[in-house]
C-alpha cells in the first residue's frame, strides 16, 4: 500500500465499525405507548419506572458487576476506579449518595456538591459519570425510553393520567413518579385527542454530544449570564409562526436542564453562578420541577452533580444568606490523594497519555519521588512524639514505621480531617516535569533532574510567598533524603550483588585455599599463570579484619574454620557460608566494601583501571536490564550513591 497502512488493521477497524452500527440498529426500539406497555413495561416494570437517581445507581453497579469485590457500594466504585486513584473515601461517599437517593431517602432531594482543591479530580469524576451513563444506556439493562419528539425525552409512563395510576400500581407493582411536561400535554391533545395509547415512544441513548440525558453548564461572565441558558426562553421566530406566545411549541427548550432530563446535569463552578440560578437549581432538586414564565411547573427527572473549588466555597460561606442554601446540598469533599503510590499512578496515567512524554525515559523513582514531595506539601505536622512528616507519609502509604503501630495511620487521619485540601496539585507536578523535558530537550529524566525542575517551578511561582516557598523546598530536601537516598542505594546494592551467592562462595573457597596453604607453609599455585607463590596473608587479614579477628587470635580462628570445613568434607557436604555465621559476615562485608571502593575509584579518578571499569559496567548494565534505568540515569545513580558513601 502506498500509504504504508496496515491493510489488515484497517479491515479490522472497518469490521468493528460496521458491527458497532449494527449493534446500534438492533438496539433501537420504537412503538406506540400501548406497545411500550406490553413489550417493555410488562417485562420489567421497575426498570421502566426508574428515576434518574435510581438509573445512575443501577449504572454504577452495572459497571462494577464484574468486580470481584463484595458489597454493592464497593462494586459501584469500579467506574471511578478506572481513572481515579487514592480517593476511595470520597468515591464511597458519592456512591452512597446514589444508593440512598435511589432507595428514596431524602438526600436525593438535596444537591450533590463536590468540593475540592484545584485539579483534584472533580471534573474527571463528572466525566466518568457521563461516559458511564452513555455506555450503560446502550446495554439491555440500561435501556431507557422516552416520548418520541419530546424535548425532555420524558418517561412515557408520565402519560398515564392521575386517575389511572392506582390501577397501574396494582397491575405492575410500581409507582409512576413523574408528570407530563406542558409540551407533551399540548402534543397529546393536539395530535391524539388525548388518546395516549397511540403516542409514539422510542428508546433513547444518552449522549453528551447530542445533548441527550446530559447537560453541562459552566458560568461565564456572571453579568451577561442569562437564566435562559438553563431553562430556555420564548422563541420569537416560532411565536410568529404559531401565533401564541403561551404555546409550548413556541418555547425554546434548549436549556441545559432539558438536555439533562432523565440523566445528569453537571454544574461546573456552581458557586460562581448568580444566586437566582442557584435557587432555581436547589428547588429543582428538592421539588423535581422548575417554574418558567407562562407555564405551570415543569416536572424534571434529573440528577445535578455540581462542583466547586475551595476558594469559591469559602467566599460563598462568608455571605450570611447562603447558610440556608447549604442545608439543601450534600457536600462531599474530594481531597488530593495522601498515598504516594496512588499519587504516582495519577502521574503515570497523565504521563502515558501525553505526547510530550512519548519517548522520554523516566528513571524508576521519578514519579514516586515527585509523589512523595507532593504529599509532604499536603500533610499537617503530626503532634505525636517520635513522628515527623516523612514517617506520617509512610504510615499513610501503608509502609511500616519502626516503633509505631500500623493502627496509628487511621487515628492520625481522623485527627486531621482537612488534610489533602491544600498543597501541590497533580497539575503542578506534571507541568514541572514537562518543563524540564522541553527545556532540557532531553529524552531521559532522572530523579535529580526532577528535583531541580520542581525547585525551579517553586522558585518561579509568582503567586507564592517566600515563606511558603522555603517550606516547599524543605519538603524537596526531605523527599530526597528520607526517600530517594534509600531507594537508589537499594537499587545500586542489589545490582552490585546480583550474583552475590556465587561470588561469596568463590571467595570462601579462595579463603580456605589460602588458609590451608598458610597453615601448612605450602605454596599456592596460581590457576592462570601456573606460577607458585606464598599464601596471600594480606587478603586473609583483610577478610578477618571485617569481623575484628585480632592478629593474635587469627591462628585459632583459621584452625577452627579449617576444622569445620573438614567435618563438612568428611560428611560429603560442601562447606557453605550458611554454616558459618562469622565467616559469612566477614565475606559479605569484604565483598560490599570491595564494590564500594570500586564505585569510589571509578567516579573519583579520571582514569580507572580496566578491572574497575569492568566491574562498574556490569553494575550499570544490571541497573539498566533489571531495574528500569537507562544509561544516563544509571550513571547518575552510581555516582550519586558514591557521593552518599563518601559521606558515611
Ligand atoms: N485522584 C486522582 N486520580 C487520578 N487522576 C487524578 C486525580 N486527581 C487529579 N487527577 C488528574 O489531574 C487532572 C486534573 O483533574 P480534574 O480536572 O478532574 O480536577 P478538578 O478537580 O476538576 O480541578 P479544577 O478545580 O481545577 O477544575 C486530570 O487529568 C485528572 O485525571
Ligand atoms: Mg474541573
Coordinates of N, CA and C in Angstrom, one line a residue, residues 313-420:
X313 N -15.8 28.3 47.6 CA -16.6 27.9 48.7 C -16.5 28.8 49.9
X314 N -15.2 29.1 50.2 CA -15.0 30.0 51.4 C -15.6 31.3 51.2
X315 N -15.5 31.8 49.9 CA -16.2 33.1 49.6 C -17.7 33.0 49.8
X316 N -18.2 31.9 49.4 CA -19.6 31.7 49.5 C -20.1 31.6 50.9
X317 N -19.3 31.0 51.8 CA -19.6 30.9 53.2 C -19.7 32.2 53.9
X318 N -18.9 33.2 53.4 CA -18.9 34.4 54.0 C -20.2 35.2 54.0
X319 N -21.0 34.9 53.0 CA -22.3 35.6 52.9 C -23.3 34.9 53.7
X320 N -23.9 35.6 54.7 CA -24.8 35.1 55.7 C -26.0 34.4 55.0
X321 N -26.5 35.0 53.9 CA -27.7 34.5 53.3 C -27.5 33.1 52.7
X322 N -26.3 32.7 52.5 CA -26.0 31.5 51.8 C -26.1 30.3 52.8
X323 N -26.1 30.6 54.1 CA -26.1 29.5 55.0 C -27.3 28.5 54.8
X324 N -28.4 29.1 54.6 CA -29.7 28.3 54.4 C -29.5 27.4 53.2
X325 N -28.8 27.9 52.2 CA -28.7 27.1 51.0 C -27.9 25.8 51.2
X326 N -26.9 25.9 52.1 CA -26.0 24.8 52.4 C -26.8 23.6 52.9
X327 N -27.9 23.9 53.6 CA -28.7 22.8 54.1 C -29.3 21.9 53.0
X328 N -29.4 22.5 51.8 CA -30.0 21.8 50.7 C -29.0 21.2 49.8
X329 N -27.8 21.1 50.3 CA -26.8 20.4 49.5 C -26.2 19.3 50.3
X330 N -25.7 18.2 49.5 CA -24.9 17.2 50.2 C -23.5 17.5 49.7
X331 N -22.6 17.9 50.6 CA -21.3 18.3 50.2 C -20.3 17.2 50.4
X332 N -19.6 16.8 49.4 CA -18.6 15.8 49.5 C -17.2 16.4 49.2
X333 N -16.4 16.3 50.2 CA -15.0 16.8 50.0 C -14.2 15.8 49.1
X334 N -13.6 16.3 48.1 CA -12.7 15.5 47.3 C -11.3 16.0 47.4
X335 N -10.6 15.5 48.4 CA -9.2 16.0 48.6 C -8.2 15.3 47.6
X336 N -7.0 15.8 47.7 CA -5.9 15.1 46.9 C -5.6 13.8 47.6
X337 N -5.0 12.9 46.8 CA -4.6 11.7 47.4 C -3.5 11.9 48.5
X338 N -3.4 11.0 49.5 CA -2.4 11.1 50.5 C -1.5 9.9 50.5
X339 N -1.6 9.0 49.5 CA -0.7 7.9 49.5 C 0.2 8.1 48.3
X340 N 1.5 8.0 48.5 CA 2.3 8.3 47.4 C 2.3 7.3 46.2
X341 N 2.0 6.1 46.5 CA 1.8 5.1 45.5 C 0.7 5.5 44.6
X342 N -0.5 5.9 45.2 CA -1.6 6.3 44.4 C -1.3 7.5 43.6
X343 N -0.7 8.5 44.2 CA -0.3 9.7 43.5 C 0.5 9.4 42.3
X344 N 1.5 8.5 42.5 CA 2.3 8.1 41.4 C 1.5 7.5 40.2
X345 N 0.5 6.8 40.6 CA -0.4 6.2 39.5 C -1.0 7.3 38.7
X346 N -1.4 8.4 39.4 CA -2.0 9.6 38.7 C -1.0 10.1 37.7
X347 N 0.2 10.3 38.1 CA 1.2 10.9 37.2 C 1.5 9.9 36.0
X348 N 1.5 8.6 36.4 CA 1.8 7.6 35.4 C 0.7 7.8 34.3
X349 N -0.5 7.9 34.7 CA -1.7 8.0 33.8 C -1.5 9.2 32.9
X350 N -1.2 10.3 33.5 CA -1.0 11.6 32.8 C 0.2 11.6 31.9
X351 N 1.2 10.9 32.3 CA 2.5 10.9 31.5 C 2.3 10.0 30.3
X352 N 1.6 8.8 30.5 CA 1.4 7.9 29.4 C 0.5 8.5 28.3
X353 N -0.4 9.3 28.8 CA -1.4 9.9 27.8 C -0.8 11.2 27.1
X354 N 0.3 11.7 27.5 CA 0.7 13.0 26.9 C 1.8 12.8 25.9
X355 N 1.6 13.4 24.7 CA 2.5 13.2 23.6 C 3.9 13.7 24.0
X356 N 4.0 14.8 24.8 CA 5.3 15.4 25.2 C 6.2 14.3 25.9
X357 N 5.5 13.3 26.5 CA 6.3 12.4 27.3 C 6.7 11.1 26.5
X358 N 6.1 11.0 25.3 CA 6.4 9.9 24.5 C 7.9 9.8 24.2
X359 N 8.5 8.7 24.3 CA 9.9 8.5 24.0 C 10.8 9.2 25.1
X360 N 10.2 9.6 26.2 CA 11.0 10.1 27.3 C 11.2 9.0 28.3
X361 N 12.4 8.7 28.7 CA 12.7 7.7 29.7 C 12.7 8.4 31.1
X362 N 11.9 7.8 32.0 CA 11.9 8.4 33.4 C 12.6 7.3 34.2
X363 N 13.5 7.7 35.1 CA 14.2 6.7 35.9 C 13.1 6.1 36.9
X364 N 13.4 5.0 37.4 CA 12.3 4.3 38.1 C 11.8 5.0 39.4
X365 N 12.4 6.0 39.8 CA 11.9 6.7 41.0 C 11.4 8.1 40.8
X366 N 11.4 8.5 39.5 CA 11.0 9.9 39.2 C 9.6 10.2 39.7
X367 N 8.6 9.3 39.4 CA 7.2 9.6 39.7 C 7.0 9.4 41.2
X368 N 7.6 8.4 41.8 CA 7.4 8.2 43.2 C 8.0 9.3 44.0
X369 N 9.1 9.8 43.6 CA 9.8 10.9 44.3 C 8.9 12.2 44.2
X370 N 8.4 12.4 43.0 CA 7.5 13.6 42.8 C 6.3 13.5 43.7
X371 N 5.8 12.2 43.8 CA 4.6 12.0 44.6 C 4.9 12.2 46.1
X372 N 6.0 11.8 46.5 CA 6.4 12.0 47.9 C 6.4 13.5 48.2
X373 N 7.1 14.2 47.3 CA 7.1 15.7 47.5 C 5.7 16.3 47.6
X374 N 4.9 15.9 46.6 CA 3.5 16.4 46.6 C 2.8 16.2 47.9
X375 N 2.9 14.9 48.4 CA 2.1 14.6 49.5 C 2.7 15.3 50.8
X376 N 4.0 15.4 50.9 CA 4.5 16.2 52.0 C 3.9 17.6 52.1
X377 N 3.7 18.2 51.0 CA 3.1 19.5 51.0 C 1.6 19.5 51.4
X378 N 1.0 18.3 51.4 CA -0.4 18.2 51.7 C -0.7 17.8 53.2
X379 N 0.3 17.4 53.9 CA 0.1 16.8 55.2 C 0.3 17.9 56.3
X380 N -0.4 17.7 57.4 CA -0.2 18.6 58.5 C 0.8 17.9 59.5
X381 N 1.6 18.7 60.1 CA 2.6 18.2 61.0 C 2.0 17.3 62.1
X382 N 2.5 16.1 62.3 CA 1.9 15.3 63.4 C 2.4 15.8 64.8
X383 N 1.5 15.7 65.7 CA 1.8 16.2 67.1 C 2.5 15.2 67.8
X384 N 2.3 14.0 67.5 CA 2.8 12.9 68.4 C 4.3 12.8 68.4
X385 N 4.7 12.5 69.6 CA 6.2 12.3 69.9 C 6.7 11.2 69.0
X386 N 7.9 11.5 68.4 CA 8.5 10.4 67.6 C 8.1 10.3 66.2
X387 N 7.1 11.2 65.8 CA 6.6 11.2 64.4 C 7.1 12.5 63.7
X388 N 7.4 12.3 62.4 CA 7.6 13.5 61.6 C 6.8 13.3 60.4
X389 N 6.9 14.4 59.5 CA 6.1 14.3 58.2 C 6.5 13.1 57.4
X390 N 7.8 12.8 57.3 CA 8.2 11.6 56.5 C 7.6 10.3 57.0
X391 N 7.6 10.2 58.3 CA 7.1 8.9 58.9 C 5.6 8.9 58.7
X392 N 4.9 10.0 58.9 CA 3.5 10.1 58.7 C 3.1 9.6 57.3
X393 N 3.9 10.2 56.3 CA 3.6 9.8 54.9 C 3.8 8.3 54.7
X394 N 4.8 7.8 55.3 CA 5.0 6.3 55.1 C 3.9 5.5 55.7
X395 N 3.4 6.0 56.9 CA 2.3 5.3 57.5 C 1.0 5.4 56.6
X396 N 0.8 6.5 56.1 CA -0.4 6.7 55.2 C -0.3 5.9 54.0
X397 N 0.9 5.6 53.5 CA 1.1 4.8 52.3 C 1.2 3.3 52.6
X398 N 0.9 3.0 53.8 CA 0.8 1.6 54.2 C 2.2 0.9 54.4
X399 N 3.2 1.8 54.6 CA 4.6 1.2 55.0 C 4.7 1.1 56.5
X400 N 5.5 0.2 56.9 CA 5.6 0.1 58.4 C 6.7 1.0 58.9
X401 N 6.5 1.7 60.0 CA 7.5 2.6 60.6 C 7.9 2.0 61.9
X402 N 9.2 2.0 62.2 CA 9.6 1.3 63.4 C 9.1 2.1 64.6
X403 N 8.6 1.3 65.5 CA 8.1 1.8 66.8 C 6.8 2.4 66.8
X404 N 6.1 2.3 65.6 CA 4.7 2.9 65.5 C 3.8 1.9 65.0
X405 N 2.7 1.6 65.7 CA 1.8 0.6 65.3 C 1.0 1.1 64.0
X406 N 0.7 0.1 63.1 CA 0.0 0.5 61.9 C -1.3 1.2 62.1
X407 N -2.0 0.8 63.2 CA -3.3 1.4 63.5 C -3.2 2.9 63.7
X408 N -2.0 3.4 63.9 CA -1.8 4.8 64.1 C -2.2 5.6 62.9
X409 N -2.1 5.0 61.7 CA -2.5 5.8 60.5 C -3.9 6.2 60.5
X410 N -4.8 5.4 60.9 CA -6.2 5.7 60.9 C -6.5 6.8 61.9
X411 N -5.8 6.7 63.1 CA -6.0 7.7 64.1 C -5.5 9.1 63.7
X412 N -4.3 9.1 63.0 CA -3.8 10.3 62.5 C -4.7 10.9 61.5
X413 N -5.3 10.1 60.6 CA -6.2 10.6 59.6 C -7.4 11.3 60.2
X414 N -7.9 10.6 61.2 CA -9.1 11.1 61.9 C -8.8 12.5 62.5
X415 N -7.6 12.6 63.0 CA -7.2 13.9 63.7 C -7.0 15.0 62.7
X416 N -6.8 14.7 61.5 CA -6.5 15.8 60.5 C -7.4 15.7 59.3
X417 N -8.7 16.1 59.6 CA -9.7 15.8 58.6 C -9.6 16.7 57.3
X418 N -8.9 17.9 57.5 CA -8.8 18.7 56.3 C -7.5 18.5 55.5
X419 N -6.8 17.5 55.8 CA -5.6 17.1 55.1 C -6.0 16.8 53.6
X420 N -5.1 17.3 52.7 CA -5.3 16.9 51.3 C -6.1 18.0 50.6

